[in-house]
Amino acid sequence: MPKDILKVVLIGDGGVGKTSLRNQFIHKRFTNAYKATIGADFITKEVQKDDNTKVMLQLWDTAGQERFQSLGVAYYRGADACILVYDVNNYSSFQHLGRWREDFLKQSSLPEDEAKHFPFLMVGNKIDIDDRVVSRRQARAWAEQNSSDRMRIPCFEASAKDGTNVEEAFTYIAKMIKVP
Ligand code: GDP
Ligand code: MG
């Protein structure tokens, strides 16, 4: 059985919970420590893509370079999918999704044709906090505007803290990636 390694990058503003989402998915754990990682890194985890395919998801996390608003070519190069993360309690993190997506498309230098059906998935994180400023409807509207006929952007709302929808989001993106 072939086992592919699929590169998935997490992008979005600093503090939205990218590292925490990955930790929750990999270790089923949450810590409150806000630690800007030094140097981008990746962790690999096997997931069931469909009934008879397992794939290795190579999940890339930033090193806190988000504050420079661009993560650089190496982070994006060769990505098979991209998870756009915002915080449902932070409106500007939602407004910045477009910029992140543009940066990804520019730096990953995908051919235009591939860019049109490249798998993006949105995660609105921190739904355990009762201070929401971004509605589901707004999120869906953004996703629709940025979707194409050939690739719809799914919207998940999650909590890295209590684990809501974390496994679901990562498993879903594995299913979106076309493997030859
Ligand atoms: P990153 O900069 O996007 O990697 O964000 P982090 O994962 O470092 O998280 C930033 C801060 O938000 C940390 O203090 C986390 O503990 C906290 N955090 C992350 N996800 C959640 C969540 O789902 N719920 C709550 N309440 N806090 C979260
Ligand atoms: Mg981080």
PDB file of N, CA and C in Angstrom, residues 6-58:
ATOM      1  N   LEU A   6       2.216  14.040   2.629  1.00  0.00           N
ATOM      2  CA  LEU A   6       1.525  15.231   2.144  1.00  0.00           C
ATOM      3  C   LEU A   6       1.881  16.424   3.020  1.00  0.00           C
ATOM      4  N   LYS A   7       2.391  17.446   2.381  1.00  0.00           N
ATOM      5  CA  LYS A   7       2.803  18.638   3.134  1.00  0.00           C
ATOM      6  C   LYS A   7       1.619  19.578   3.317  1.00  0.00           C
ATOM      7  N   VAL A   8       1.331  19.885   4.570  1.00  0.00           N
ATOM      8  CA  VAL A   8       0.230  20.785   4.898  1.00  0.00           C
ATOM      9  C   VAL A   8       0.785  21.942   5.723  1.00  0.00           C
ATOM     10  N   VAL A   9       0.529  23.160   5.274  1.00  0.00           N
ATOM     11  CA  VAL A   9       1.035  24.304   6.024  1.00  0.00           C
ATOM     12  C   VAL A   9      -0.085  25.010   6.768  1.00  0.00           C
ATOM     13  N   LEU A  10       0.223  25.434   7.971  1.00  0.00           N
ATOM     14  CA  LEU A  10      -0.720  26.194   8.784  1.00  0.00           C
ATOM     15  C   LEU A  10      -0.320  27.658   8.694  1.00  0.00           C
ATOM     16  N   ILE A  11      -1.273  28.511   8.294  1.00  0.00           N
ATOM     17  CA  ILE A  11      -0.949  29.923   8.259  1.00  0.00           C
ATOM     18  C   ILE A  11      -2.058  30.763   8.885  1.00  0.00           C
ATOM     19  N   GLY A  12      -1.706  31.975   9.245  1.00  0.00           N
ATOM     20  CA  GLY A  12      -2.646  32.878   9.909  1.00  0.00           C
ATOM     21  C   GLY A  12      -1.867  33.727  10.905  1.00  0.00           C
ATOM     22  N   ASP A  13      -2.538  34.738  11.426  1.00  0.00           N
ATOM     23  CA  ASP A  13      -1.869  35.662  12.341  1.00  0.00           C
ATOM     24  C   ASP A  13      -1.261  34.958  13.550  1.00  0.00           C
ATOM     25  N   GLY A  14      -0.274  35.577  14.132  1.00  0.00           N
ATOM     26  CA  GLY A  14       0.307  35.081  15.376  1.00  0.00           C
ATOM     27  C   GLY A  14      -0.748  35.104  16.478  1.00  0.00           C
ATOM     28  N   GLY A  15      -0.785  34.065  17.291  1.00  0.00           N
ATOM     29  CA  GLY A  15      -1.698  34.032  18.428  1.00  0.00           C
ATOM     30  C   GLY A  15      -3.060  33.425  18.153  1.00  0.00           C
ATOM     31  N   VAL A  16      -3.354  33.071  16.900  1.00  0.00           N
ATOM     32  CA  VAL A  16      -4.681  32.508  16.609  1.00  0.00           C
ATOM     33  C   VAL A  16      -4.827  31.051  17.063  1.00  0.00           C
ATOM     34  N   GLY A  17      -3.675  30.392  17.279  1.00  0.00           N
ATOM     35  CA  GLY A  17      -3.738  29.023  17.801  1.00  0.00           C
ATOM     36  C   GLY A  17      -3.237  27.943  16.853  1.00  0.00           C
ATOM     37  N   LYS A  18      -2.407  28.311  15.902  1.00  0.00           N
ATOM     38  CA  LYS A  18      -1.901  27.325  14.936  1.00  0.00           C
ATOM     39  C   LYS A  18      -1.110  26.217  15.630  1.00  0.00           C
ATOM     40  N   THR A  19      -0.179  26.653  16.489  1.00  0.00           N
ATOM     41  CA  THR A  19       0.658  25.670  17.193  1.00  0.00           C
ATOM     42  C   THR A  19      -0.201  24.805  18.117  1.00  0.00           C
ATOM     43  N   SER A  20      -1.168  25.426  18.766  1.00  0.00           N
ATOM     44  CA  SER A  20      -2.038  24.684  19.685  1.00  0.00           C
ATOM     45  C   SER A  20      -2.914  23.676  18.949  1.00  0.00           C
ATOM     46  N   LEU A  21      -3.384  24.039  17.769  1.00  0.00           N
ATOM     47  CA  LEU A  21      -4.204  23.105  16.988  1.00  0.00           C
ATOM     48  C   LEU A  21      -3.375  21.889  16.606  1.00  0.00           C
ATOM     49  N   ARG A  22      -2.159  22.154  16.172  1.00  0.00           N
ATOM     50  CA  ARG A  22      -1.300  21.032  15.786  1.00  0.00           C
ATOM     51  C   ARG A  22      -0.974  20.166  16.994  1.00  0.00           C
ATOM     52  N   ASN A  23      -0.665  20.798  18.117  1.00  0.00           N
ATOM     53  CA  ASN A  23      -0.382  20.029  19.333  1.00  0.00           C
ATOM     54  C   ASN A  23      -1.562  19.175  19.749  1.00  0.00           C
ATOM     55  N   GLN A  24      -2.736  19.764  19.666  1.00  0.00           N
ATOM     56  CA  GLN A  24      -3.944  19.024  20.054  1.00  0.00           C
ATOM     57  C   GLN A  24      -4.137  17.822  19.125  1.00  0.00           C
ATOM     58  N   PHE A  25      -3.901  18.028  17.853  1.00  0.00           N
ATOM     59  CA  PHE A  25      -4.079  16.937  16.899  1.00  0.00           C
ATOM     60  C   PHE A  25      -3.034  15.836  17.116  1.00  0.00           C
ATOM     61  N   ILE A  26      -1.801  16.236  17.314  1.00  0.00           N
ATOM     62  CA  ILE A  26      -0.722  15.259  17.434  1.00  0.00           C
ATOM     63  C   ILE A  26      -0.696  14.607  18.817  1.00  0.00           C
ATOM     64  N   HIS A  27      -0.799  15.405  19.867  1.00  0.00           N
ATOM     65  CA  HIS A  27      -0.585  14.896  21.228  1.00  0.00           C
ATOM     66  C   HIS A  27      -1.842  14.836  22.081  1.00  0.00           C
ATOM     67  N   LYS A  28      -2.970  15.315  21.533  1.00  0.00           N
ATOM     68  CA  LYS A  28      -4.216  15.403  22.309  1.00  0.00           C
ATOM     69  C   LYS A  28      -3.978  16.180  23.604  1.00  0.00           C
ATOM     70  N   ARG A  29      -3.274  17.249  23.465  1.00  0.00           N
ATOM     71  CA  ARG A  29      -2.913  18.035  24.638  1.00  0.00           C
ATOM     72  C   ARG A  29      -3.010  19.515  24.337  1.00  0.00           C
ATOM     73  N   PHE A  30      -3.250  20.282  25.395  1.00  0.00           N
ATOM     74  CA  PHE A  30      -3.307  21.737  25.258  1.00  0.00           C
ATOM     75  C   PHE A  30      -2.538  22.362  26.401  1.00  0.00           C
ATOM     76  N   THR A  31      -1.712  23.317  26.115  1.00  0.00           N
ATOM     77  CA  THR A  31      -1.071  24.076  27.189  1.00  0.00           C
ATOM     78  C   THR A  31      -1.289  25.543  26.903  1.00  0.00           C
ATOM     79  N   ASN A  32      -1.293  26.326  27.942  1.00  0.00           N
ATOM     80  CA  ASN A  32      -1.558  27.744  27.756  1.00  0.00           C
ATOM     81  C   ASN A  32      -0.316  28.559  27.441  1.00  0.00           C
ATOM     82  N   ALA A  33       0.811  27.896  27.433  1.00  0.00           N
ATOM     83  CA  ALA A  33       2.055  28.630  27.216  1.00  0.00           C
ATOM     84  C   ALA A  33       2.101  29.158  25.789  1.00  0.00           C
ATOM     85  N   TYR A  34       2.348  30.427  25.657  1.00  0.00           N
ATOM     86  CA  TYR A  34       2.496  31.005  24.329  1.00  0.00           C
ATOM     87  C   TYR A  34       3.979  31.066  24.033  1.00  0.00           C
ATOM     88  N   LYS A  35       4.401  30.173  23.191  1.00  0.00           N
ATOM     89  CA  LYS A  35       5.822  30.094  22.909  1.00  0.00           C
ATOM     90  C   LYS A  35       6.023  30.252  21.410  1.00  0.00           C
ATOM     91  N   ALA A  36       6.662  31.332  21.023  1.00  0.00           N
ATOM     92  CA  ALA A  36       6.974  31.496  19.605  1.00  0.00           C
ATOM     93  C   ALA A  36       8.099  30.521  19.281  1.00  0.00           C
ATOM     94  N   THR A  37       7.793  29.593  18.429  1.00  0.00           N
ATOM     95  CA  THR A  37       8.774  28.561  18.057  1.00  0.00           C
ATOM     96  C   THR A  37       9.957  29.211  17.348  1.00  0.00           C
ATOM     97  N   ILE A  38      11.106  28.651  17.496  1.00  0.00           N
ATOM     98  CA  ILE A  38      12.263  29.166  16.763  1.00  0.00           C
ATOM     99  C   ILE A  38      12.490  28.263  15.546  1.00  0.00           C
ATOM    100  N   GLY A  39      12.410  28.823  14.393  1.00  0.00           N
ATOM    101  CA  GLY A  39      12.631  28.041  13.177  1.00  0.00           C
ATOM    102  C   GLY A  39      11.393  27.238  12.838  1.00  0.00           C
ATOM    103  N   ALA A  40      10.943  27.338  11.598  1.00  0.00           N
ATOM    104  CA  ALA A  40       9.758  26.588  11.199  1.00  0.00           C
ATOM    105  C   ALA A  40      10.058  25.108  11.325  1.00  0.00           C
ATOM    106  N   ASP A  41       9.064  24.329  11.685  1.00  0.00           N
ATOM    107  CA  ASP A  41       9.299  22.891  11.808  1.00  0.00           C
ATOM    108  C   ASP A  41       8.079  22.124  11.348  1.00  0.00           C
ATOM    109  N   PHE A  42       8.259  20.828  11.193  1.00  0.00           N
ATOM    110  CA  PHE A  42       7.095  20.030  10.839  1.00  0.00           C
ATOM    111  C   PHE A  42       7.047  18.762  11.675  1.00  0.00           C
ATOM    112  N   ILE A  43       5.862  18.247  11.836  1.00  0.00           N
ATOM    113  CA  ILE A  43       5.635  16.983  12.539  1.00  0.00           C
ATOM    114  C   ILE A  43       4.795  16.131  11.598  1.00  0.00           C
ATOM    115  N   THR A  44       5.100  14.857  11.563  1.00  0.00           N
ATOM    116  CA  THR A  44       4.386  13.983  10.640  1.00  0.00           C
ATOM    117  C   THR A  44       3.479  13.033  11.400  1.00  0.00           C
ATOM    118  N   LYS A  45       2.279  12.869  10.901  1.00  0.00           N
ATOM    119  CA  LYS A  45       1.338  11.945  11.523  1.00  0.00           C
ATOM    120  C   LYS A  45       0.563  11.185  10.454  1.00  0.00           C
ATOM    121  N   GLU A  46       0.373   9.910  10.717  1.00  0.00           N
ATOM    122  CA  GLU A  46      -0.373   9.093   9.769  1.00  0.00           C
ATOM    123  C   GLU A  46      -1.873   9.288   9.975  1.00  0.00           C
ATOM    124  N   VAL A  47      -2.576   9.490   8.870  1.00  0.00           N
ATOM    125  CA  VAL A  47      -4.031   9.561   8.964  1.00  0.00           C
ATOM    126  C   VAL A  47      -4.666   8.691   7.885  1.00  0.00           C
ATOM    127  N   GLN A  48      -5.880   8.284   8.186  1.00  0.00           N
ATOM    128  CA  GLN A  48      -6.657   7.476   7.244  1.00  0.00           C
ATOM    129  C   GLN A  48      -7.294   8.429   6.245  1.00  0.00           C
ATOM    130  N   LYS A  49      -6.894   8.335   4.996  1.00  0.00           N
ATOM    131  CA  LYS A  49      -7.439   9.252   3.991  1.00  0.00           C
ATOM    132  C   LYS A  49      -8.804   8.770   3.505  1.00  0.00           C
ATOM    133  N   ASP A  50      -8.879   7.500   3.221  1.00  0.00           N
ATOM    134  CA  ASP A  50     -10.179   6.899   2.926  1.00  0.00           C
ATOM    135  C   ASP A  50     -10.104   5.436   3.343  1.00  0.00           C
ATOM    136  N   ASP A  51     -11.131   4.670   2.992  1.00  0.00           N
ATOM    137  CA  ASP A  51     -11.211   3.298   3.495  1.00  0.00           C
ATOM    138  C   ASP A  51      -9.938   2.500   3.322  1.00  0.00           C
ATOM    139  N   ASN A  52      -9.279   2.689   2.160  1.00  0.00           N
ATOM    140  CA  ASN A  52      -8.090   1.871   1.988  1.00  0.00           C
ATOM    141  C   ASN A  52      -6.801   2.638   1.727  1.00  0.00           C
ATOM    142  N   THR A  53      -6.777   3.906   2.079  1.00  0.00           N
ATOM    143  CA  THR A  53      -5.533   4.657   1.933  1.00  0.00           C
ATOM    144  C   THR A  53      -5.154   5.365   3.224  1.00  0.00           C
ATOM    145  N   LYS A  54      -3.924   5.132   3.622  1.00  0.00           N
ATOM    146  CA  LYS A  54      -3.357   5.913   4.711  1.00  0.00           C
ATOM    147  C   LYS A  54      -2.331   6.856   4.117  1.00  0.00           C
ATOM    148  N   VAL A  55      -2.244   8.043   4.663  1.00  0.00           N
ATOM    149  CA  VAL A  55      -1.219   8.974   4.198  1.00  0.00           C
ATOM    150  C   VAL A  55      -0.500   9.557   5.404  1.00  0.00           C
ATOM    151  N   MET A  56       0.691  10.077   5.149  1.00  0.00           N
ATOM    152  CA  MET A  56       1.406  10.780   6.196  1.00  0.00           C
ATOM    153  C   MET A  56       1.165  12.272   6.000  1.00  0.00           C
ATOM    154  N   LEU A  57       0.604  12.900   7.008  1.00  0.00           N
ATOM    155  CA  LEU A  57       0.443  14.352   6.935  1.00  0.00           C
ATOM    156  C   LEU A  57       1.667  14.988   7.566  1.00  0.00           C
ATOM    157  N   GLN A  58       2.337  15.800   6.784  1.00  0.00           N
ATOM    158  CA  GLN A  58       3.500  16.510   7.320  1.00  0.00           C
ATOM    159  C   GLN A  58       3.026  17.931   7.621  1.00  0.00           C
TER     160      GLN A  58
END
